[in-house]
Amino acid sequence: MQEKHIPEETNPAQSNEPIDSRREFLKRFGLVGAAAAAGTAAIYTGYVFEKKKGKDEYITVLTADNKLVKVPKAQIEEVTIDKASLQSRGRVGLEGRRFVMVIDLAKCRNARKCIESCQEAHHLRPHEYHINTLKMQDSPTTAPYFMPKPCQHCDNPPCVSVCPVDATFKRQDGIVLIDNQRCIGCRFCMAACPYSARMFHWEEPLFTEEVNKKSLEYEELVKKGAGNTDLAQLLKKEITYDVELNTPQKKGTISKCLFSADRLRENKLPYCVSACPNGVFYFGDENEDAVTNGTTKETFVLSSLLKDNAGYRLMEELGTKPRIYYLPPKNRLFDVPEEDVNAIIPDPHA
């Protein structure tokens, strides 16, 4: 076996300078910087807890790849987020709008067209959901029904308040979004959400290879001075992250329903609303007191629709103030198929 040469200045056994602490050891091998970088991405609450414990030498933090590590306290620097730099298009939202959705439970037959259109738009695999359809039964003596359940886009969202890096945020137009370029995958938002509306990318998202290939093609064009050609600009658009569409998706981050913020900017109804063949979804602006049915394209007065049909929101007692209303499954247009009556449709987020 070939003997490995260890430079004299990095060989602890031959050095005249004793390694008197783990801190010096880490510094010698350049790990302090890495640990400090991990620390900046650590869970802030954990950091504060450890800091209050009075341990002067080391602090235990959770890294972005979910490892608990101890880092020298002296190397920790708190990160102040420059929110001014985040005020891009996706963060600002549409001025003067307050988007709202109404879901009529009497009309859902689990056609799953809403799910398919959502998955196609956001590059999700068949087992990944931004919206899920649950089979509900209020009591053993009542008839079952289907309930589509996307993110509720709460006005008081617990997911936003627990995010340590400001990756998920609430816009003034009512939409809660996620910036996957900032998300560190800590999943605090998933734990805080009472509606189990978020998913985690455990594997490489769809089209990752295609996106990487297009990125290389774009870089080659730029090197050749052809960065302003139509092809280069098309490639740039396809590989650039869109916070309102959450594409390209990113492994190790959170994703969820976005109220199709990209479509709203084009004055179009959300993907799921337009795809439903049964008139389940209404979408509109609370400020205008109007919602439009995605199937019939009829527009209704929101307040009257909710009042006349006893509209309600999920878990209102929590004070989250969801922006999705449900109409009870009275006078149902479709029965749950016999083969589904005793079957359980699992919630992948539960």
mmCIF file of C-alpha atoms in Angstrom:
data_model
loop_
_atom_site.group_PDB
_atom_site.id
_atom_site.type_symbol
_atom_site.label_atom_id
_atom_site.label_comp_id
_atom_site.label_asym_id
_atom_site.label_seq_id
_atom_site.Cartn_x
_atom_site.Cartn_y
_atom_site.Cartn_z
ATOM 1 C CA MET A 1 0.000 0.000 0.000
ATOM 2 C CA GLN A 2 1.320 3.407 -0.921
ATOM 3 C CA GLU A 3 2.117 5.591 2.075
ATOM 4 C CA LYS A 4 0.092 8.776 2.170
ATOM 5 C CA HIS A 5 2.211 11.889 2.460
ATOM 6 C CA ILE A 6 1.029 14.404 5.035
ATOM 7 C CA PRO A 7 2.468 17.903 4.683
ATOM 8 C CA GLU A 8 4.424 18.917 7.711
ATOM 9 C CA GLU A 9 2.375 21.991 8.439
ATOM 10 C CA THR A 10 -0.876 20.016 8.524
ATOM 11 C CA ASN A 11 0.358 16.941 10.376
ATOM 12 C CA PRO A 12 -0.716 17.307 14.017
ATOM 13 C CA ALA A 13 1.782 14.699 15.165
ATOM 14 C CA GLN A 14 4.737 16.634 13.713
ATOM 15 C CA SER A 15 3.583 20.140 14.466
ATOM 16 C CA ASN A 16 5.188 22.057 17.308
ATOM 17 C CA GLU A 17 1.921 23.902 17.869
ATOM 18 C CA PRO A 18 -0.390 21.804 20.038
ATOM 19 C CA ILE A 19 -4.014 21.450 19.112
ATOM 20 C CA ASP A 20 -5.490 22.564 22.409
ATOM 21 C CA SER A 21 -9.111 22.526 21.492
ATOM 22 C CA ARG A 22 -11.636 21.206 18.975
ATOM 23 C CA ARG A 23 -12.024 24.747 17.771
ATOM 24 C CA GLU A 24 -8.407 24.909 16.705
ATOM 25 C CA PHE A 25 -8.730 21.500 15.079
ATOM 26 C CA LEU A 26 -11.702 22.654 13.008
ATOM 27 C CA LYS A 27 -9.963 25.864 12.087
ATOM 28 C CA ARG A 28 -6.868 23.990 10.937
ATOM 29 C CA PHE A 29 -8.849 21.861 8.541
ATOM 30 C CA GLY A 30 -11.044 24.658 7.299
ATOM 31 C CA LEU A 31 -14.214 23.280 8.835
ATOM 32 C CA VAL A 32 -15.043 26.319 10.890
ATOM 33 C CA GLY A 33 -16.192 28.196 7.829
ATOM 34 C CA ALA A 34 -18.370 25.314 6.725
ATOM 35 C CA ALA A 35 -19.842 24.965 10.163
ATOM 36 C CA ALA A 36 -20.516 28.664 10.335
ATOM 37 C CA ALA A 37 -22.249 28.506 6.971
ATOM 38 C CA ALA A 38 -24.402 25.677 8.211
ATOM 39 C CA GLY A 39 -25.132 27.695 11.313
ATOM 40 C CA THR A 40 -26.495 30.588 9.321
ATOM 41 C CA ALA A 41 -28.980 28.205 7.793
ATOM 42 C CA ALA A 42 -29.893 26.683 11.125
ATOM 43 C CA ILE A 43 -33.221 26.801 12.786
ATOM 44 C CA TYR A 44 -33.307 30.130 14.490
ATOM 45 C CA THR A 45 -35.417 28.988 17.405
ATOM 46 C CA GLY A 46 -32.955 26.228 18.187
ATOM 47 C CA TYR A 47 -30.143 28.721 18.075
ATOM 48 C CA VAL A 48 -31.871 31.050 20.512
ATOM 49 C CA PHE A 49 -32.635 28.167 22.861
ATOM 50 C CA GLU A 50 -29.052 27.005 22.925
ATOM 51 C CA LYS A 51 -27.771 30.540 23.308
ATOM 52 C CA LYS A 52 -29.908 31.069 26.390
ATOM 53 C CA LYS A 53 -28.532 27.900 27.939
ATOM 54 C CA GLY A 54 -25.282 29.725 28.497
ATOM 55 C CA LYS A 55 -22.978 27.319 26.691
ATOM 56 C CA ASP A 56 -20.131 29.570 25.797
ATOM 57 C CA GLU A 57 -18.132 27.230 23.633
ATOM 58 C CA TYR A 58 -20.493 25.432 21.264
ATOM 59 C CA ILE A 59 -24.027 25.691 19.958
ATOM 60 C CA THR A 60 -26.083 22.842 18.529
ATOM 61 C CA VAL A 61 -27.766 23.700 15.239
ATOM 62 C CA LEU A 62 -29.707 21.912 12.526
ATOM 63 C CA THR A 63 -28.131 22.139 9.096
ATOM 64 C CA ALA A 64 -29.913 22.403 5.770
ATOM 65 C CA ASP A 65 -29.359 18.679 5.216
ATOM 66 C CA ASN A 66 -31.031 17.823 8.543
ATOM 67 C CA LYS A 67 -27.919 17.050 10.597
ATOM 68 C CA LEU A 68 -27.426 18.208 14.157
ATOM 69 C CA VAL A 69 -23.964 19.682 14.539
ATOM 70 C CA LYS A 70 -22.104 21.655 17.156
ATOM 71 C CA VAL A 71 -20.335 24.789 16.034
ATOM 72 C CA PRO A 72 -18.162 27.246 17.952
ATOM 73 C CA LYS A 73 -20.325 29.981 19.370
ATOM 74 C CA ALA A 74 -17.764 32.601 18.466
ATOM 75 C CA GLN A 75 -18.153 31.721 14.788
ATOM 76 C CA ILE A 76 -21.926 32.205 14.682
ATOM 77 C CA GLU A 77 -23.284 35.264 12.936
ATOM 78 C CA GLU A 78 -26.979 35.997 12.722
ATOM 79 C CA VAL A 79 -28.241 36.684 9.220
ATOM 80 C CA THR A 80 -30.318 39.790 8.629
ATOM 81 C CA ILE A 81 -32.552 39.202 5.642
ATOM 82 C CA ASP A 82 -32.502 41.999 3.112
ATOM 83 C CA LYS A 83 -36.245 42.100 2.457
ATOM 84 C CA ALA A 84 -35.900 45.058 0.116
ATOM 85 C CA SER A 85 -34.081 42.817 -2.335
ATOM 86 C CA LEU A 86 -36.976 40.333 -2.243
ATOM 87 C CA GLN A 87 -39.609 42.733 -3.520
ATOM 88 C CA SER A 88 -39.678 41.219 -6.962
ATOM 89 C CA ARG A 89 -42.767 40.539 -9.018
ATOM 90 C CA GLY A 90 -43.695 37.331 -7.242
ATOM 91 C CA ARG A 91 -43.465 38.922 -3.808
ATOM 92 C CA VAL A 92 -45.585 41.968 -4.513
ATOM 93 C CA GLY A 93 -48.699 40.369 -5.974
ATOM 94 C CA LEU A 94 -51.572 42.086 -7.741
ATOM 95 C CA GLU A 95 -52.501 45.450 -6.299
ATOM 96 C CA GLY A 96 -56.031 45.909 -4.998
ATOM 97 C CA ARG A 97 -57.006 42.249 -5.303
ATOM 98 C CA ARG A 98 -58.074 39.806 -2.583
ATOM 99 C CA PHE A 99 -58.414 36.420 -4.219
ATOM 100 C CA VAL A 100 -60.839 33.866 -2.856
ATOM 101 C CA MET A 101 -61.990 30.361 -3.827
ATOM 102 C CA VAL A 102 -65.305 28.600 -3.217
ATOM 103 C CA ILE A 103 -65.609 24.808 -3.482
ATOM 104 C CA ASP A 104 -69.064 23.239 -3.892
ATOM 105 C CA LEU A 105 -68.938 19.809 -2.262
ATOM 106 C CA ALA A 106 -72.285 18.830 -3.795
ATOM 107 C CA LYS A 107 -70.751 18.792 -7.260
ATOM 108 C CA CYS A 108 -67.477 16.905 -6.803
ATOM 109 C CA ARG A 109 -67.352 13.370 -8.196
ATOM 110 C CA ASN A 110 -63.586 12.908 -7.858
ATOM 111 C CA ALA A 111 -62.974 13.327 -11.577
ATOM 112 C CA ARG A 112 -59.395 14.351 -10.621
ATOM 113 C CA LYS A 113 -59.067 16.710 -13.581
ATOM 114 C CA CYS A 114 -58.134 19.494 -11.156
ATOM 115 C CA ILE A 115 -55.298 17.351 -9.804
ATOM 116 C CA GLU A 116 -54.011 16.401 -13.237
ATOM 117 C CA SER A 117 -53.951 19.985 -14.520
ATOM 118 C CA CYS A 118 -52.169 21.134 -11.367
ATOM 119 C CA GLN A 119 -49.549 18.397 -11.604
ATOM 120 C CA GLU A 120 -48.892 19.180 -15.258
ATOM 121 C CA ALA A 121 -48.478 22.918 -14.636
ATOM 122 C CA HIS A 122 -46.164 22.510 -11.650
ATOM 123 C CA HIS A 123 -44.114 19.533 -12.927
ATOM 124 C CA LEU A 124 -45.308 17.150 -10.222
ATOM 125 C CA ARG A 125 -45.172 13.380 -10.297
ATOM 126 C CA PRO A 126 -48.461 11.366 -10.132
ATOM 127 C CA HIS A 127 -48.001 10.776 -6.404
ATOM 128 C CA GLU A 128 -47.241 14.429 -5.640
ATOM 129 C CA TYR A 129 -50.150 16.724 -4.854
ATOM 130 C CA HIS A 130 -50.882 20.408 -4.456
ATOM 131 C CA ILE A 131 -54.548 19.513 -4.208
ATOM 132 C CA ASN A 132 -55.963 16.285 -2.915
ATOM 133 C CA THR A 133 -59.481 14.866 -3.048
ATOM 134 C CA LEU A 134 -60.590 13.259 0.182
ATOM 135 C CA LYS A 135 -63.538 10.961 0.735
ATOM 136 C CA MET A 136 -65.468 12.353 3.681
ATOM 137 C CA GLN A 137 -68.268 10.919 5.800
ATOM 138 C CA ASP A 138 -69.543 13.049 8.660
ATOM 139 C CA SER A 139 -71.103 10.122 10.542
ATOM 140 C CA PRO A 140 -71.830 6.404 9.961
ATOM 141 C CA THR A 141 -75.442 7.226 9.071
ATOM 142 C CA THR A 142 -74.711 9.957 6.525
ATOM 143 C CA ALA A 143 -73.702 9.600 2.901
ATOM 144 C CA PRO A 144 -70.038 10.020 1.940
ATOM 145 C CA TYR A 145 -68.873 12.771 -0.357
ATOM 146 C CA PHE A 146 -65.659 14.019 -1.951
ATOM 147 C CA MET A 147 -63.762 17.079 -0.744
ATOM 148 C CA PRO A 148 -60.965 18.759 -2.749
ATOM 149 C CA LYS A 149 -58.414 20.180 -0.299
ATOM 150 C CA PRO A 150 -55.669 22.534 -1.498
ATOM 151 C CA CYS A 151 -53.695 25.059 0.568
ATOM 152 C CA GLN A 152 -56.194 27.322 2.333
ATOM 153 C CA HIS A 153 -54.124 30.514 1.769
ATOM 154 C CA CYS A 154 -54.879 31.688 5.296
ATOM 155 C CA ASP A 155 -54.890 35.390 6.160
ATOM 156 C CA ASN A 156 -53.196 34.382 9.417
ATOM 157 C CA PRO A 157 -50.912 31.600 8.127
ATOM 158 C CA PRO A 158 -48.987 29.632 10.787
ATOM 159 C CA CYS A 159 -46.629 28.370 8.061
ATOM 160 C CA VAL A 160 -45.321 31.863 7.357
ATOM 161 C CA SER A 161 -44.564 32.796 10.954
ATOM 162 C CA VAL A 162 -42.404 29.696 11.562
ATOM 163 C CA CYS A 163 -40.258 29.932 8.408
ATOM 164 C CA PRO A 164 -36.732 30.860 9.564
ATOM 165 C CA VAL A 165 -35.539 32.174 6.176
ATOM 166 C CA ASP A 166 -38.591 34.049 4.850
ATOM 167 C CA ALA A 167 -39.022 31.482 2.079
ATOM 168 C CA THR A 168 -42.791 31.323 2.455
ATOM 169 C CA PHE A 169 -44.719 34.557 2.566
ATOM 170 C CA LYS A 170 -48.174 36.120 2.381
ATOM 171 C CA ARG A 171 -48.927 38.606 -0.398
ATOM 172 C CA GLN A 172 -51.326 41.526 -0.144
ATOM 173 C CA ASP A 173 -53.592 39.885 -2.733
ATOM 174 C CA GLY A 174 -54.215 37.011 -0.333
ATOM 175 C CA ILE A 175 -51.909 34.373 -1.819
ATOM 176 C CA VAL A 176 -49.347 32.426 0.235
ATOM 177 C CA LEU A 177 -46.322 31.464 -1.861
ATOM 178 C CA ILE A 178 -43.014 29.645 -1.424
ATOM 179 C CA ASP A 179 -39.671 30.761 -2.806
ATOM 180 C CA ASN A 180 -37.855 27.482 -3.448
ATOM 181 C CA GLN A 181 -34.604 29.355 -4.018
ATOM 182 C CA ARG A 182 -34.675 30.371 -0.345
ATOM 183 C CA CYS A 183 -36.289 27.243 1.163
ATOM 184 C CA ILE A 184 -33.847 25.171 3.241
ATOM 185 C CA GLY A 185 -36.220 22.202 3.612
ATOM 186 C CA CYS A 186 -36.525 22.381 7.407
ATOM 187 C CA ARG A 187 -40.238 21.455 7.105
ATOM 188 C CA PHE A 188 -41.282 23.713 9.969
ATOM 189 C CA CYS A 189 -44.052 25.035 7.713
ATOM 190 C CA MET A 190 -45.350 21.504 7.106
ATOM 191 C CA ALA A 191 -45.547 20.892 10.849
ATOM 192 C CA ALA A 192 -47.271 24.224 11.461
ATOM 193 C CA CYS A 193 -49.928 23.847 8.753
ATOM 194 C CA PRO A 194 -53.157 22.507 10.345
ATOM 195 C CA TYR A 195 -54.485 21.525 6.918
ATOM 196 C CA SER A 196 -51.560 19.283 5.878
ATOM 197 C CA ALA A 197 -51.477 21.171 2.606
ATOM 198 C CA ARG A 198 -47.747 21.091 1.902
ATOM 199 C CA MET A 199 -45.501 18.477 0.315
ATOM 200 C CA PHE A 200 -41.759 17.848 0.440
ATOM 201 C CA HIS A 201 -39.612 16.987 -2.590
ATOM 202 C CA TRP A 202 -37.876 13.822 -1.431
ATOM 203 C CA GLU A 203 -36.584 13.022 -4.913
ATOM 204 C CA GLU A 204 -35.379 14.888 -7.959
ATOM 205 C CA PRO A 205 -38.376 16.672 -9.505
ATOM 206 C CA LEU A 206 -39.576 15.900 -12.995
ATOM 207 C CA PHE A 207 -37.633 17.384 -15.882
ATOM 208 C CA THR A 208 -34.483 17.960 -13.812
ATOM 209 C CA GLU A 209 -32.297 16.443 -16.538
ATOM 210 C CA GLU A 210 -34.009 18.533 -19.206
ATOM 211 C CA VAL A 211 -33.521 21.701 -17.198
ATOM 212 C CA ASN A 212 -29.844 20.906 -16.610
ATOM 213 C CA LYS A 213 -29.343 20.216 -20.314
ATOM 214 C CA LYS A 214 -30.989 23.495 -21.293
ATOM 215 C CA SER A 215 -28.854 25.341 -18.740
ATOM 216 C CA LEU A 216 -25.700 24.007 -20.408
ATOM 217 C CA GLU A 217 -27.028 24.931 -23.845
ATOM 218 C CA TYR A 218 -27.741 28.460 -22.646
ATOM 219 C CA GLU A 219 -24.279 28.813 -21.102
ATOM 220 C CA GLU A 220 -22.670 27.691 -24.372
ATOM 221 C CA LEU A 221 -24.658 30.265 -26.336
ATOM 222 C CA VAL A 222 -23.631 32.995 -23.904
ATOM 223 C CA LYS A 223 -19.965 31.994 -24.235
ATOM 224 C CA LYS A 224 -20.298 32.261 -28.008
ATOM 225 C CA GLY A 225 -21.783 35.748 -27.712
ATOM 226 C CA ALA A 226 -25.221 34.531 -28.790
ATOM 227 C CA GLY A 227 -26.967 35.237 -25.512
ATOM 228 C CA ASN A 228 -29.437 37.640 -27.129
ATOM 229 C CA THR A 229 -30.710 35.257 -29.791
ATOM 230 C CA ASP A 230 -34.301 34.026 -29.707
ATOM 231 C CA LEU A 231 -33.134 30.507 -28.835
ATOM 232 C CA ALA A 232 -31.003 31.757 -25.958
ATOM 233 C CA GLN A 233 -33.816 33.872 -24.559
ATOM 234 C CA LEU A 234 -36.233 30.940 -24.795
ATOM 235 C CA LEU A 235 -33.793 28.698 -22.954
ATOM 236 C CA LYS A 236 -33.224 31.382 -20.328
ATOM 237 C CA LYS A 237 -36.960 31.665 -19.704
ATOM 238 C CA GLU A 238 -37.348 27.892 -19.347
ATOM 239 C CA ILE A 239 -34.511 27.497 -16.854
ATOM 240 C CA THR A 240 -35.215 30.600 -14.775
ATOM 241 C CA TYR A 241 -37.079 29.904 -11.549
ATOM 242 C CA ASP A 242 -40.610 31.320 -11.436
ATOM 243 C CA VAL A 243 -41.779 31.860 -7.852
ATOM 244 C CA GLU A 244 -45.417 32.155 -8.992
ATOM 245 C CA LEU A 245 -45.270 28.775 -10.758
ATOM 246 C CA ASN A 246 -42.683 27.050 -8.551
ATOM 247 C CA THR A 247 -40.799 25.704 -11.541
ATOM 248 C CA PRO A 248 -38.250 24.363 -12.002
ATOM 249 C CA GLN A 249 -39.014 22.449 -8.814
ATOM 250 C CA LYS A 250 -36.119 21.696 -6.469
ATOM 251 C CA LYS A 251 -35.264 18.572 -4.491
ATOM 252 C CA GLY A 252 -35.214 19.021 -0.708
ATOM 253 C CA THR A 253 -37.694 21.902 -0.673
ATOM 254 C CA ILE A 254 -41.369 22.454 0.066
ATOM 255 C CA SER A 255 -44.111 22.876 -2.522
ATOM 256 C CA LYS A 256 -47.850 23.526 -2.339
ATOM 257 C CA CYS A 257 -50.882 25.106 -4.046
ATOM 258 C CA LEU A 258 -50.104 28.601 -5.367
ATOM 259 C CA PHE A 259 -53.629 29.675 -6.360
ATOM 260 C CA SER A 260 -52.071 29.640 -9.870
ATOM 261 C CA ALA A 261 -50.534 33.053 -9.260
ATOM 262 C CA ASP A 262 -48.966 33.001 -12.725
ATOM 263 C CA ARG A 263 -52.384 32.568 -14.363
ATOM 264 C CA LEU A 264 -53.962 35.305 -12.249
ATOM 265 C CA ARG A 265 -51.330 37.743 -13.497
ATOM 266 C CA GLU A 266 -52.632 36.971 -17.005
ATOM 267 C CA ASN A 267 -56.235 37.513 -15.819
ATOM 268 C CA LYS A 268 -57.011 33.804 -16.179
ATOM 269 C CA LEU A 269 -58.658 31.386 -13.755
ATOM 270 C CA PRO A 270 -56.428 28.883 -11.905
ATOM 271 C CA TYR A 271 -55.502 25.612 -13.604
ATOM 272 C CA CYS A 272 -57.671 23.459 -11.331
ATOM 273 C CA VAL A 273 -60.680 25.779 -11.604
ATOM 274 C CA SER A 274 -60.619 25.751 -15.402
ATOM 275 C CA ALA A 275 -60.037 21.999 -15.662
ATOM 276 C CA CYS A 276 -62.955 20.867 -13.503
ATOM 277 C CA PRO A 277 -65.783 19.462 -15.694
ATOM 278 C CA ASN A 278 -68.399 19.510 -12.936
ATOM 279 C CA GLY A 279 -68.616 23.118 -11.768
ATOM 280 C CA VAL A 280 -67.029 22.434 -8.381
ATOM 281 C CA PHE A 281 -64.780 25.516 -8.237
ATOM 282 C CA TYR A 282 -65.572 29.222 -8.080
ATOM 283 C CA PHE A 283 -62.765 31.771 -8.047
ATOM 284 C CA GLY A 284 -62.737 35.528 -7.773
ATOM 285 C CA ASP A 285 -61.970 38.715 -5.895
ATOM 286 C CA GLU A 286 -63.342 39.388 -2.432
ATOM 287 C CA ASN A 287 -62.906 43.129 -2.967
ATOM 288 C CA GLU A 288 -65.280 42.911 -5.939
ATOM 289 C CA ASP A 289 -67.597 40.523 -4.038
ATOM 290 C CA ALA A 290 -67.659 38.308 -7.129
ATOM 291 C CA VAL A 291 -66.595 34.769 -8.050
ATOM 292 C CA THR A 292 -66.741 32.946 -11.378
ATOM 293 C CA ASN A 293 -67.513 29.282 -11.844
ATOM 294 C CA GLY A 294 -64.657 27.647 -13.744
ATOM 295 C CA THR A 295 -66.929 25.294 -15.704
ATOM 296 C CA THR A 296 -69.961 27.416 -16.577
ATOM 297 C CA LYS A 297 -68.056 30.736 -16.540
ATOM 298 C CA GLU A 298 -71.037 32.277 -14.715
ATOM 299 C CA THR A 299 -70.211 35.014 -12.218
ATOM 300 C CA PHE A 300 -71.940 35.163 -8.827
ATOM 301 C CA VAL A 301 -72.088 37.597 -5.926
ATOM 302 C CA LEU A 302 -69.719 36.048 -3.400
ATOM 303 C CA SER A 303 -71.519 37.176 -0.249
ATOM 304 C CA SER A 304 -74.889 35.927 -1.534
ATOM 305 C CA LEU A 305 -73.442 32.609 -2.673
ATOM 306 C CA LEU A 306 -72.002 31.981 0.768
ATOM 307 C CA LYS A 307 -75.064 33.220 2.677
ATOM 308 C CA ASP A 308 -77.641 31.354 0.595
ATOM 309 C CA ASN A 309 -75.689 28.087 0.738
ATOM 310 C CA ALA A 310 -74.349 28.234 4.305
ATOM 311 C CA GLY A 311 -70.746 28.504 3.170
ATOM 312 C CA TYR A 312 -68.068 27.776 5.740
ATOM 313 C CA ARG A 313 -64.302 27.572 6.188
ATOM 314 C CA LEU A 314 -62.229 24.719 7.593
ATOM 315 C CA MET A 315 -61.207 24.885 11.260
ATOM 316 C CA GLU A 316 -62.245 28.498 11.739
ATOM 317 C CA GLU A 317 -61.791 28.044 15.473
ATOM 318 C CA LEU A 318 -58.010 28.141 14.895
ATOM 319 C CA GLY A 319 -58.146 31.765 13.770
ATOM 320 C CA THR A 320 -56.201 31.073 10.587
ATOM 321 C CA LYS A 321 -58.836 32.793 8.403
ATOM 322 C CA PRO A 322 -58.645 30.626 5.263
ATOM 323 C CA ARG A 323 -59.377 32.167 1.884
ATOM 324 C CA ILE A 324 -61.175 29.032 0.710
ATOM 325 C CA TYR A 325 -64.869 28.561 1.460
ATOM 326 C CA TYR A 326 -66.815 25.323 1.177
ATOM 327 C CA LEU A 327 -70.469 24.876 0.280
ATOM 328 C CA PRO A 328 -72.027 21.880 2.117
ATOM 329 C CA PRO A 329 -72.740 18.688 0.137
ATOM 330 C CA LYS A 330 -76.502 19.145 0.130
ATOM 331 C CA ASN A 331 -78.497 17.937 -2.890
ATOM 332 C CA ARG A 332 -75.405 16.160 -4.172
ATOM 333 C CA LEU A 333 -75.224 15.762 -7.942
ATOM 334 C CA PHE A 334 -73.097 12.593 -7.706
ATOM 335 C CA ASP A 335 -72.977 9.714 -5.267
ATOM 336 C CA VAL A 336 -69.702 8.197 -4.166
ATOM 337 C CA PRO A 337 -69.295 5.013 -6.266
ATOM 338 C CA GLU A 338 -70.156 1.796 -4.465
ATOM 339 C CA GLU A 339 -66.594 0.493 -4.768
ATOM 340 C CA ASP A 340 -65.357 3.611 -2.971
ATOM 341 C CA VAL A 341 -67.854 3.569 -0.102
ATOM 342 C CA ASN A 342 -65.704 1.326 2.066
ATOM 343 C CA ALA A 343 -62.410 2.318 0.534
ATOM 344 C CA ILE A 344 -60.092 4.850 2.126
ATOM 345 C CA ILE A 345 -58.551 7.549 -0.022
ATOM 346 C CA PRO A 346 -55.362 8.385 1.866
ATOM 347 C CA ASP A 347 -54.192 11.921 2.362
ATOM 348 C CA PRO A 348 -50.499 11.857 1.316
ATOM 349 C CA HIS A 349 -49.820 14.864 3.543
ATOM 350 C CA ALA A 350 -51.352 13.356 6.687
#
